[in-house]
CSV table of C-alpha atoms in Angstrom, one decimal:
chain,number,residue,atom,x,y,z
A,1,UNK,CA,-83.0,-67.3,-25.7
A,2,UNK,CA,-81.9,-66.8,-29.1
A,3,UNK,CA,-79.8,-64.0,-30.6
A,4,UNK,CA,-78.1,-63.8,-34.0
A,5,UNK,CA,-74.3,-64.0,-33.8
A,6,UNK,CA,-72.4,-63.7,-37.6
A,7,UNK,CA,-75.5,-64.6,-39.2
A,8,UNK,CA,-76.2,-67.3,-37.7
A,9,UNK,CA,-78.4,-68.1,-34.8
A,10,UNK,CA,-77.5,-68.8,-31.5
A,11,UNK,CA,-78.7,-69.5,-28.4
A,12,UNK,CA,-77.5,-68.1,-25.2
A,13,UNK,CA,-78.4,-68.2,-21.2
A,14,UNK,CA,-81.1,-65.9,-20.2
A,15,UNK,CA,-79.1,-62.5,-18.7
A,16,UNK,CA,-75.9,-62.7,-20.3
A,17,UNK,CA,-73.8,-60.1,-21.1
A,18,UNK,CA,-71.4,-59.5,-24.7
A,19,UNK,CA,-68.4,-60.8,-22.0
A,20,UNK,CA,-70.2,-64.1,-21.6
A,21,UNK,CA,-70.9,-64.4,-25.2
A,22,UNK,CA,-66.8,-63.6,-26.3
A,23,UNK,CA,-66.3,-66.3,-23.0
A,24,UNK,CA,-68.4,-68.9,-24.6
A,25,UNK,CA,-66.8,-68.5,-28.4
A,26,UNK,CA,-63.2,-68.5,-27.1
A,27,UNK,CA,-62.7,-65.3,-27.9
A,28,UNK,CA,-61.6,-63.2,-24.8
A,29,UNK,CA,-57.6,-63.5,-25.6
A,30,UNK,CA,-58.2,-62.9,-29.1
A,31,UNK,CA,-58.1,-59.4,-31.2
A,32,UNK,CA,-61.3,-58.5,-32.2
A,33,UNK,CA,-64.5,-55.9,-32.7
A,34,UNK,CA,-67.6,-56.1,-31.9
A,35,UNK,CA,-71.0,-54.9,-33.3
A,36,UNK,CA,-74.3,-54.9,-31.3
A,37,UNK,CA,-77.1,-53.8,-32.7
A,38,UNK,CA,-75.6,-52.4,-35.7
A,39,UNK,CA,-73.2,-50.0,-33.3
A,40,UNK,CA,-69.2,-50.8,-32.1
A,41,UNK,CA,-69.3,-51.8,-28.9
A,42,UNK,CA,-65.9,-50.8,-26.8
A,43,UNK,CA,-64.4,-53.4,-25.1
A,44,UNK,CA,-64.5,-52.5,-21.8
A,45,UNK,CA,-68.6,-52.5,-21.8
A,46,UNK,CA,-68.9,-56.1,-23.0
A,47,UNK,CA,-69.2,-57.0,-19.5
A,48,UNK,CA,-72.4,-54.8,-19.2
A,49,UNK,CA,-73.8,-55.3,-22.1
A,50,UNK,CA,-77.2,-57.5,-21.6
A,51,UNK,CA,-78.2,-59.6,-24.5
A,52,UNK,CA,-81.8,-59.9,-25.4
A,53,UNK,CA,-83.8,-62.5,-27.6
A,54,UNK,CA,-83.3,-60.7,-31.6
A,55,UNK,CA,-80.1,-59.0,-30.4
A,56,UNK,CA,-77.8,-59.2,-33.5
A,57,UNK,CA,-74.1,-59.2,-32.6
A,58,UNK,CA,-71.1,-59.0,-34.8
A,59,UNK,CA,-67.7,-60.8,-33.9
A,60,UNK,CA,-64.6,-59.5,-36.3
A,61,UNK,CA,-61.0,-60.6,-36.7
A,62,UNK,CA,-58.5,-60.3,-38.9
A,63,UNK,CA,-57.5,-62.2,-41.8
A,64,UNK,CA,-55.1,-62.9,-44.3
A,65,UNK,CA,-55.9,-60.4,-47.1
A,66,UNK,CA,-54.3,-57.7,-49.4
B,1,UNK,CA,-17.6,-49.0,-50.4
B,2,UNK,CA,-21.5,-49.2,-50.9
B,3,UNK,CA,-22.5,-45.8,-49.6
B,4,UNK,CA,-25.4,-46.3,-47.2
B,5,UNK,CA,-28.3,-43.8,-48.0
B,6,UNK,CA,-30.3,-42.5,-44.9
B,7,UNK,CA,-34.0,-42.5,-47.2
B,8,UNK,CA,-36.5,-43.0,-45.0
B,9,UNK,CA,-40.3,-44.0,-46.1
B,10,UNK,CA,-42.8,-41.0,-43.8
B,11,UNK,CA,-46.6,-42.4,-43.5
B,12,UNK,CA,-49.0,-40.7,-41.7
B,13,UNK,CA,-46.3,-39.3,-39.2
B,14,UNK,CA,-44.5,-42.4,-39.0
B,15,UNK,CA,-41.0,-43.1,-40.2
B,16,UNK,CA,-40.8,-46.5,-42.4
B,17,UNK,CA,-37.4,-47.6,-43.7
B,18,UNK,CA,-38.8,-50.2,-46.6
B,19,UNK,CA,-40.8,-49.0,-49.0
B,20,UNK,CA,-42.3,-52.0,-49.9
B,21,UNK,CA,-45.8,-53.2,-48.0
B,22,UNK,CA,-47.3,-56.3,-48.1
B,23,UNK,CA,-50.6,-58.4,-48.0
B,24,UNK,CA,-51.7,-61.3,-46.2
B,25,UNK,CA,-53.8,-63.0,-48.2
B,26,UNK,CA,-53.5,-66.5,-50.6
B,27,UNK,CA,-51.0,-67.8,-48.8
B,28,UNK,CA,-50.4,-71.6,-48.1
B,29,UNK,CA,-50.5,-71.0,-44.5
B,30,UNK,CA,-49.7,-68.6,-41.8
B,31,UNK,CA,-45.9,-70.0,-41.4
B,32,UNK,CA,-45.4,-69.5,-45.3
B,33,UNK,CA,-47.5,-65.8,-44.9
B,34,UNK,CA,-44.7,-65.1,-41.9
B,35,UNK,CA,-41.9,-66.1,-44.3
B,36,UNK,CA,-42.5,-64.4,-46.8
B,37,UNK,CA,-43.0,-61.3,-45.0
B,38,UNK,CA,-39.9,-61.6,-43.5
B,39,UNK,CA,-38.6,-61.9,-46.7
B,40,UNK,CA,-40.0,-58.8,-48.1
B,41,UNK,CA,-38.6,-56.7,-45.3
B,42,UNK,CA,-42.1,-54.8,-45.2
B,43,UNK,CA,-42.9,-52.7,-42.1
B,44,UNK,CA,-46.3,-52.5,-43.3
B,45,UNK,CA,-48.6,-55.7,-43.9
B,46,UNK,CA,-52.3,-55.4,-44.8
B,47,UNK,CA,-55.4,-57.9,-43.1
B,48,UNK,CA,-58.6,-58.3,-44.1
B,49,UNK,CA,-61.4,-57.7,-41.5
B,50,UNK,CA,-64.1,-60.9,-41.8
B,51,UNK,CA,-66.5,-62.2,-39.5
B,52,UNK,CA,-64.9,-64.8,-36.3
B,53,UNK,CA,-66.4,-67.9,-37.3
B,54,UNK,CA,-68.5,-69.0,-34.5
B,55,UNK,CA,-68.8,-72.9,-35.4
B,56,UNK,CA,-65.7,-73.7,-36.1
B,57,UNK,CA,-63.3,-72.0,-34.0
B,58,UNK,CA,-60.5,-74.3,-33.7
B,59,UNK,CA,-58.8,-72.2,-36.5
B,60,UNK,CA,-55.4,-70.3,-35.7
B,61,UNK,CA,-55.5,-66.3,-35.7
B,62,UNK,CA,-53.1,-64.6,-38.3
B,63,UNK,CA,-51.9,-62.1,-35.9
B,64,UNK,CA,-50.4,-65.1,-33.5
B,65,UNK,CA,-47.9,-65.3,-36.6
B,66,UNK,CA,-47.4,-61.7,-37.7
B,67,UNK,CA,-46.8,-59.5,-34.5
B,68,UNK,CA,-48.5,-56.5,-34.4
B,69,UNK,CA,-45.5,-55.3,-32.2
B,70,UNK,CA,-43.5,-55.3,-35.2
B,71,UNK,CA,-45.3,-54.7,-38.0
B,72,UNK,CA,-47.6,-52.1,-38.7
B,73,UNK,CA,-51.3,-53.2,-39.5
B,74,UNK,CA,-52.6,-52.2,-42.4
B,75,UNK,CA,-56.8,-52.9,-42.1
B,76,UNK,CA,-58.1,-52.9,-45.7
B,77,UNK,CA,-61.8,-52.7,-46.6
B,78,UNK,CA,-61.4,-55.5,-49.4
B,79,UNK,CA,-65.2,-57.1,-50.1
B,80,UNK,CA,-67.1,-53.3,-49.7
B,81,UNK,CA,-68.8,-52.1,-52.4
B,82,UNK,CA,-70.5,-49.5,-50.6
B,83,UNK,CA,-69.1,-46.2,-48.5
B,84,UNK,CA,-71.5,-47.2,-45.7
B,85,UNK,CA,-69.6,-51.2,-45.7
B,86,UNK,CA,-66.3,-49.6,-46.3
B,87,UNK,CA,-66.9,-46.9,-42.9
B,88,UNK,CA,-68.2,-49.7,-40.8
B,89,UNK,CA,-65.2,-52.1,-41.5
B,90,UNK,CA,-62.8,-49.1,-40.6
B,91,UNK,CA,-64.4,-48.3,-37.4
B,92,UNK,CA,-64.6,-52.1,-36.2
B,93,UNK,CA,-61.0,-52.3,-37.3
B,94,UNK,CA,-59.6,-49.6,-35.4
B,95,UNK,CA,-62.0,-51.2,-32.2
B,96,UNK,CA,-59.5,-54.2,-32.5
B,97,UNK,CA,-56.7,-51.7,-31.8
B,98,UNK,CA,-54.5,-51.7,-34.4
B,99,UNK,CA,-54.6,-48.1,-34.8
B,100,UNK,CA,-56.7,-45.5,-37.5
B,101,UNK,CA,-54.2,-46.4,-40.6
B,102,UNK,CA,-56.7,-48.0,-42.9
B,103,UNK,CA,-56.7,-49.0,-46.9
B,104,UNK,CA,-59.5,-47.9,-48.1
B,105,UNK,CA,-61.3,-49.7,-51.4
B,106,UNK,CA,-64.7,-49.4,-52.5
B,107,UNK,CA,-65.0,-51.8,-55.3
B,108,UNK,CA,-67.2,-50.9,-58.2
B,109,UNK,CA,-67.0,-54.0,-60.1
B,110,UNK,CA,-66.6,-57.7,-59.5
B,111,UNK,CA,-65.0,-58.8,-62.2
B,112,UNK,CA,-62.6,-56.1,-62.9
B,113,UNK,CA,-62.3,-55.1,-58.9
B,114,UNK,CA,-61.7,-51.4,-60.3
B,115,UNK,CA,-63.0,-49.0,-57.1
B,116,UNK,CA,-66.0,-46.9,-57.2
B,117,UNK,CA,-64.4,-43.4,-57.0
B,118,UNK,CA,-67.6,-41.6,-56.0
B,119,UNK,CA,-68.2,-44.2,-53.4
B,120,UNK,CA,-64.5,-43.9,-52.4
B,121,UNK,CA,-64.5,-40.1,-51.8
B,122,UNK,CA,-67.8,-40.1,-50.4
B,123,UNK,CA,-65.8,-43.1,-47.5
B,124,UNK,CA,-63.0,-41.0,-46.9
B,125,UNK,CA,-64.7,-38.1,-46.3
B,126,UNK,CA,-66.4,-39.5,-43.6
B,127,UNK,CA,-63.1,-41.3,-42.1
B,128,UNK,CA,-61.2,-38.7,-42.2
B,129,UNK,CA,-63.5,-36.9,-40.2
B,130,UNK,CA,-63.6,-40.0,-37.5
B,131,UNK,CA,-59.2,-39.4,-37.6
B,132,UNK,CA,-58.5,-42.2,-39.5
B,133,UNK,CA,-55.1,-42.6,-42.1
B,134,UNK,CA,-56.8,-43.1,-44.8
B,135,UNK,CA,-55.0,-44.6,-47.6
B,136,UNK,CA,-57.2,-45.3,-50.5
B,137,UNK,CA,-57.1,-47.5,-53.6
B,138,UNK,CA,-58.0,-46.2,-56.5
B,139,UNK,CA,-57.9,-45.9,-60.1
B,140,UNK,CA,-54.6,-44.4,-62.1
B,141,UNK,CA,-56.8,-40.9,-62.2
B,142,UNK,CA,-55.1,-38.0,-61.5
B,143,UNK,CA,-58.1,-36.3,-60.6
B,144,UNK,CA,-59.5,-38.6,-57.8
B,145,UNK,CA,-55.8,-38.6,-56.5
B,146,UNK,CA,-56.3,-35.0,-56.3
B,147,UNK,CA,-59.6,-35.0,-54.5
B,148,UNK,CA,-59.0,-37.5,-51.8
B,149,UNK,CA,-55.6,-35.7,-51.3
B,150,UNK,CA,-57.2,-32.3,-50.5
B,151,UNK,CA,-60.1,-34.0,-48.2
B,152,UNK,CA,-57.1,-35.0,-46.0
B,153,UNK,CA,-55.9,-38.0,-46.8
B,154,UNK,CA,-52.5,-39.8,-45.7
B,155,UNK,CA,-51.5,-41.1,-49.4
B,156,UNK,CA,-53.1,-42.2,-52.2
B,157,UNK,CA,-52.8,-45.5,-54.2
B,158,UNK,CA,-53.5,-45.7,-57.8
B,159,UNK,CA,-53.6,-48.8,-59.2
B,160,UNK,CA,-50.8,-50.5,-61.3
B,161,UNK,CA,-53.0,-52.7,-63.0
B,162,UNK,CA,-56.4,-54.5,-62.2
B,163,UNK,CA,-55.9,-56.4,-58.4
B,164,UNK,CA,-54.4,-59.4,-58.8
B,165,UNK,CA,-53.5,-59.3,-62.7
B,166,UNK,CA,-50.1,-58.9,-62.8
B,167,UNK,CA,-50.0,-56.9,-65.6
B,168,UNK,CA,-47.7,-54.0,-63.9
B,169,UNK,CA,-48.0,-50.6,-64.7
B,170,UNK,CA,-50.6,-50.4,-67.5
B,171,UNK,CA,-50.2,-46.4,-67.6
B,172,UNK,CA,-47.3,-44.8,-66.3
B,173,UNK,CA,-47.7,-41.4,-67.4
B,174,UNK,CA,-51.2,-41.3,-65.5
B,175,UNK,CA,-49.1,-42.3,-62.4
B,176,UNK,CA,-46.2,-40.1,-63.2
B,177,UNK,CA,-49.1,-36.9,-63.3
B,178,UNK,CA,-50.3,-37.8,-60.3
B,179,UNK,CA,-46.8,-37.6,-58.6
B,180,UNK,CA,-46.4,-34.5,-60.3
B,181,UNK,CA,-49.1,-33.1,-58.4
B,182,UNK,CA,-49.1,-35.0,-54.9
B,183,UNK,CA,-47.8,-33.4,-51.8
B,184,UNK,CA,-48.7,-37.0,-50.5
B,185,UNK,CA,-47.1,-40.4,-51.1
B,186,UNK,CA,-47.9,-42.2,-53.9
B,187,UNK,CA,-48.6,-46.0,-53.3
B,188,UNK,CA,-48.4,-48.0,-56.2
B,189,UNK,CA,-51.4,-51.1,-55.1
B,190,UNK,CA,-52.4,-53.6,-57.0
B,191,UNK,CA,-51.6,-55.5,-60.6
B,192,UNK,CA,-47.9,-55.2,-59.5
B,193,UNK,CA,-46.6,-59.3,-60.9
B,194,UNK,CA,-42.7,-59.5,-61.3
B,195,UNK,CA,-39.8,-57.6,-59.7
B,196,UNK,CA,-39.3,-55.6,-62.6
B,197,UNK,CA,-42.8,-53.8,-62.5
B,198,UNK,CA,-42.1,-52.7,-58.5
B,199,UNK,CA,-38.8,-51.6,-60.3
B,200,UNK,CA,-40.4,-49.5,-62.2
B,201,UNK,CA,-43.1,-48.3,-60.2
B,202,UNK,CA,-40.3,-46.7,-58.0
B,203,UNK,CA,-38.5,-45.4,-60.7
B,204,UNK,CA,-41.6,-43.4,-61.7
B,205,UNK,CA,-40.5,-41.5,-57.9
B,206,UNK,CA,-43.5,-43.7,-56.3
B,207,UNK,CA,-43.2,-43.4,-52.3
B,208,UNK,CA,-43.9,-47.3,-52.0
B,209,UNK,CA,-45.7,-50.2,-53.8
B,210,UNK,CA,-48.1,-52.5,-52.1
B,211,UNK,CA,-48.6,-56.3,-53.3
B,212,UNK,CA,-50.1,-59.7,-52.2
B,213,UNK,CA,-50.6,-62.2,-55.0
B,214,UNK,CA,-47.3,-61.1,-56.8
B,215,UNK,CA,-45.5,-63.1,-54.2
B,216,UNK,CA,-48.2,-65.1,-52.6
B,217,UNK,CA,-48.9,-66.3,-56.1
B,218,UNK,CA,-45.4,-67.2,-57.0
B,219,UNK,CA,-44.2,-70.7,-57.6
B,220,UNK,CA,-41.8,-69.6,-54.5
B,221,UNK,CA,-43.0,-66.8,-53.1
B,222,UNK,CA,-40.2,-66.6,-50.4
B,223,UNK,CA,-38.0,-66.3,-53.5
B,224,UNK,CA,-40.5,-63.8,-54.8
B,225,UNK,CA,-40.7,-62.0,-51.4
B,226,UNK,CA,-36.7,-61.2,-51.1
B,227,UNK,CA,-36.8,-60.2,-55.5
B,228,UNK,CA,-39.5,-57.3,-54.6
B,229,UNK,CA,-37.8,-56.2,-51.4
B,230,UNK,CA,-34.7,-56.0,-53.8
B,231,UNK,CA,-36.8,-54.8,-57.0
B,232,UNK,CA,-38.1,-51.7,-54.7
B,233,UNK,CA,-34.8,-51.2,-53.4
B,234,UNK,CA,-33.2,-51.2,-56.6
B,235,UNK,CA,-35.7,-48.9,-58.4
B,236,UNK,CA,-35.7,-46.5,-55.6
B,237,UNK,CA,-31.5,-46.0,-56.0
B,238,UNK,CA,-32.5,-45.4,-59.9
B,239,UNK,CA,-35.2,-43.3,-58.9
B,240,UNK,CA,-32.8,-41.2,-56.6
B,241,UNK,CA,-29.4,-41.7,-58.8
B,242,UNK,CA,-31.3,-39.4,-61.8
B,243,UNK,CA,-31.0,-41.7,-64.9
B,244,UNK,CA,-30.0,-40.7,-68.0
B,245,UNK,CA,-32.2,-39.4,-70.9
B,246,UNK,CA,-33.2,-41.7,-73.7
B,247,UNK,CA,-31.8,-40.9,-77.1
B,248,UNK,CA,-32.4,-42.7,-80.3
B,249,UNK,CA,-28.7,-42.6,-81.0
B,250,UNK,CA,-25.8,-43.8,-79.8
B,251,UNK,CA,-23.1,-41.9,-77.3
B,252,UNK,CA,-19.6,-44.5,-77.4
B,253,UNK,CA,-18.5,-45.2,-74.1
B,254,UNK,CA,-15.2,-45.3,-74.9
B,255,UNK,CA,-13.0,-42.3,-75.8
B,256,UNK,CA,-12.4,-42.1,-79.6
B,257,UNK,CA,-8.9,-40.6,-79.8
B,258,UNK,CA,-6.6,-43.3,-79.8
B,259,UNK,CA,-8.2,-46.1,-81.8
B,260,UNK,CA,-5.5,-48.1,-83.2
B,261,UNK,CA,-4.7,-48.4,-87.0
C-alpha cells in the first residue's frame, strides 16, 4: 500500500507499524520526530502505530542551521 | 595577575559560562562546523529542524559531530512564516529530545528575513503555554521585546542587523532601551559580521550574541570562531569594567607640573 512519507510517496508492506517504517529508512538509531497524520507521534508508540494506504507521515532531523 | 571574574551567563535556569552561541549552518562540512564550534567556546549551538530525506539516506547526521551531551541544543524555527509552522517545528523538536529551549522566528519577509512580530507573539504565546524556553528573534523594537517578555518568555533577541548581512548593530540605542527595560537577557541574533560588532553588542550590557554566517562565512572561520569568542569576551570586561564618558575635549594623561623648560 502506499502512504506519503516527506512528501513523497512510498510504498510499504500491508500491516506495518511507524517502527517498521523508521526500520526500513535507517532511522531507529537516529534523533528524530515524527508526525502522523498531522499529530507528534511519541516514540514509544511507533511500534503500535498501524499504517494505512493515504497515511501521511513526517520524519524530522536536525540540521545545520542558525 | 589577570584577575579571574566568576560572571556566569543564566538561561532559562541554566548556568552558561560563554556568552557567545552559535549556529550550525553554511558550513563546509560537519568536521569544519565541529571546529569552529570548538573554537567559539559556545555552550549553546542552534539546528535547524528539516525533513529526513528518505531517498537518499547515506548522509551523515550533524549531531554525530556536535554532542548533545555537551552542548546545549538550540532548535530554531528558521523557514516559518507562519505561528501555526513555527508551533509545529517546536513541538517536533522537543519530540527529538533535546529539551523545550527553542529560537523562535517567524519570518515576515523573504528578502529582508525581518520576523513577523504579530505572528511571533501570537507563537510564543502558544509555546509558552506547551513549557517551552522560548527565545525569540525579533526586530530591534522595544515594544515587542516588552510583550514577549511579559507573556513569559526566557530572553529576547533583537536583531543586530538583517540575518546574514553583516552590517552589526544598525541601531544601538533601540537595543540599549530594550535592556533598559528587560528583566530578561538580551540576545543580540543576527547581522552580527566582525569581532568588533559582538564587541560592541556586549558593551551595550547585552547578556549574549548569537551568530552563524559571521564565522561560517569567513575566509577562516576557525580564525573567525576564536576572534568572536574573544570579541564577546572582551566587550563583556568593557561592559563590566564601566568605561569612561566621551568628551569632545581632551583630559592629558600625564601630570602637568613638572614639564621641563
Amino acid at each position: 500500500m502506499d502512504i506519503t512519507v516527506n512528501g513523497e510517496t512510498q510504498t510499504v508492506a500491508d500491516n506495518s507499524t511507524v517502527a517498521d517504517l523508521v526500520r526500513a529508512l535507517d532511522l531507529e538509531q537516529k534523533r528524530i520526530a515524527v508526525e502522523f497524520n498531522r499529530q507528534i507521534l511519541r516514540r514509544e508508540l511507533y511500534a503500535e502505530q498501524m499504517l494505512a494506504a493515504g497515511d501521511e507521515v513526517e520524519i524530522v532531523h536536525f540540521v545545520g542551521g542558525g | 595577575m589577570i584577575r579571574t571574574m566568576r560572571d556566569e551567563f543564566q538561561l532559562a535556569g541554566q548556568t552558561f559560562r560563554s556568552r557567545l552561541l552559535v549556529g550550525t549552518g553554511k558550513y563546509r562540512d560537519f568536521d569544519e562546523t565541529r571546529r569552529a564550534i570548538e573554537a567559539s567556546g559556545a555552550e549553546i549551538v542552534t539546528v535547524a529542524v528539516r525533513r529526513v530525506n528518505v531517498t537518499d539516506r547515506s548522509k551523515e547526521n550533524l549531531l554525530d559531530y556536535i554532542d548533545p551531551k555537551k552542548y546545549t541544543i538550540l532548535p530554531n524555527t528558521a523557514g516559518c512564516y507562519t505561528a501555526e509552522d513555527a508551533i509545529r517545528t517546536c513541538r517536533l523538536a522537543r519530540e527529538a529530545g533535546v529539551g523545550s529551549l527553542v529560537k523562535l522566528e517567524v519570518i515576515g519577509d523573504e528578502k529582508t528575513l525581518f520576523p513577523d512580530v504579530p505572528a511571533t507573539i501570537a507563537a510564543a504565546e502558544v509555546l509558552v503555554r506547551e513549557g517551552f524556553q522560548v527565545l525569540p528573534y525579533i526586530n530591534d523594537d522595544p515594544i515587542a521585546a516588552k510583550r514577549l517578555e511579559e507573556l513569559g518568555c526566557a530572553a529576547v533577541m533583537p536583531l543586530a542587523a538583517p540575518i546574514g548581512s553583516g552590517l552589526g548593530i544598525r541601531n544601538p540605542y533601540n537595543i540599549r532601551i530594550i535592556l533598559e527595560q528587560a528583566k530578561i537577557p538580551v540576545i543580540v541574533d543576527a547581522g552580527v559580521g566582525a569581532a568588533s560588532d559582538a564587541a560592541v553588542a556586549m558593551e551595550l550590557g547585552c547578556a549574549a550574541v548569537l551568530m552563524n554566517t559571521a564565522i561560517a562565512g569567513a575566509k577562516d572561520p576557525i580564525l573567525m570562531a576564536e576572534a568572536m569568542r574573544q570579541a564577546v569576551e572582551a566587550g563583556r570586561k568593557s561592559f563590566l569594567a564601566g568605561r569612561i564618558p566621551m568628551k569632545l575635549y581632551a583630559t592629558a594623561s600625564s601630570p602637568l607640573a613638572g614639564v621641563i623648560g
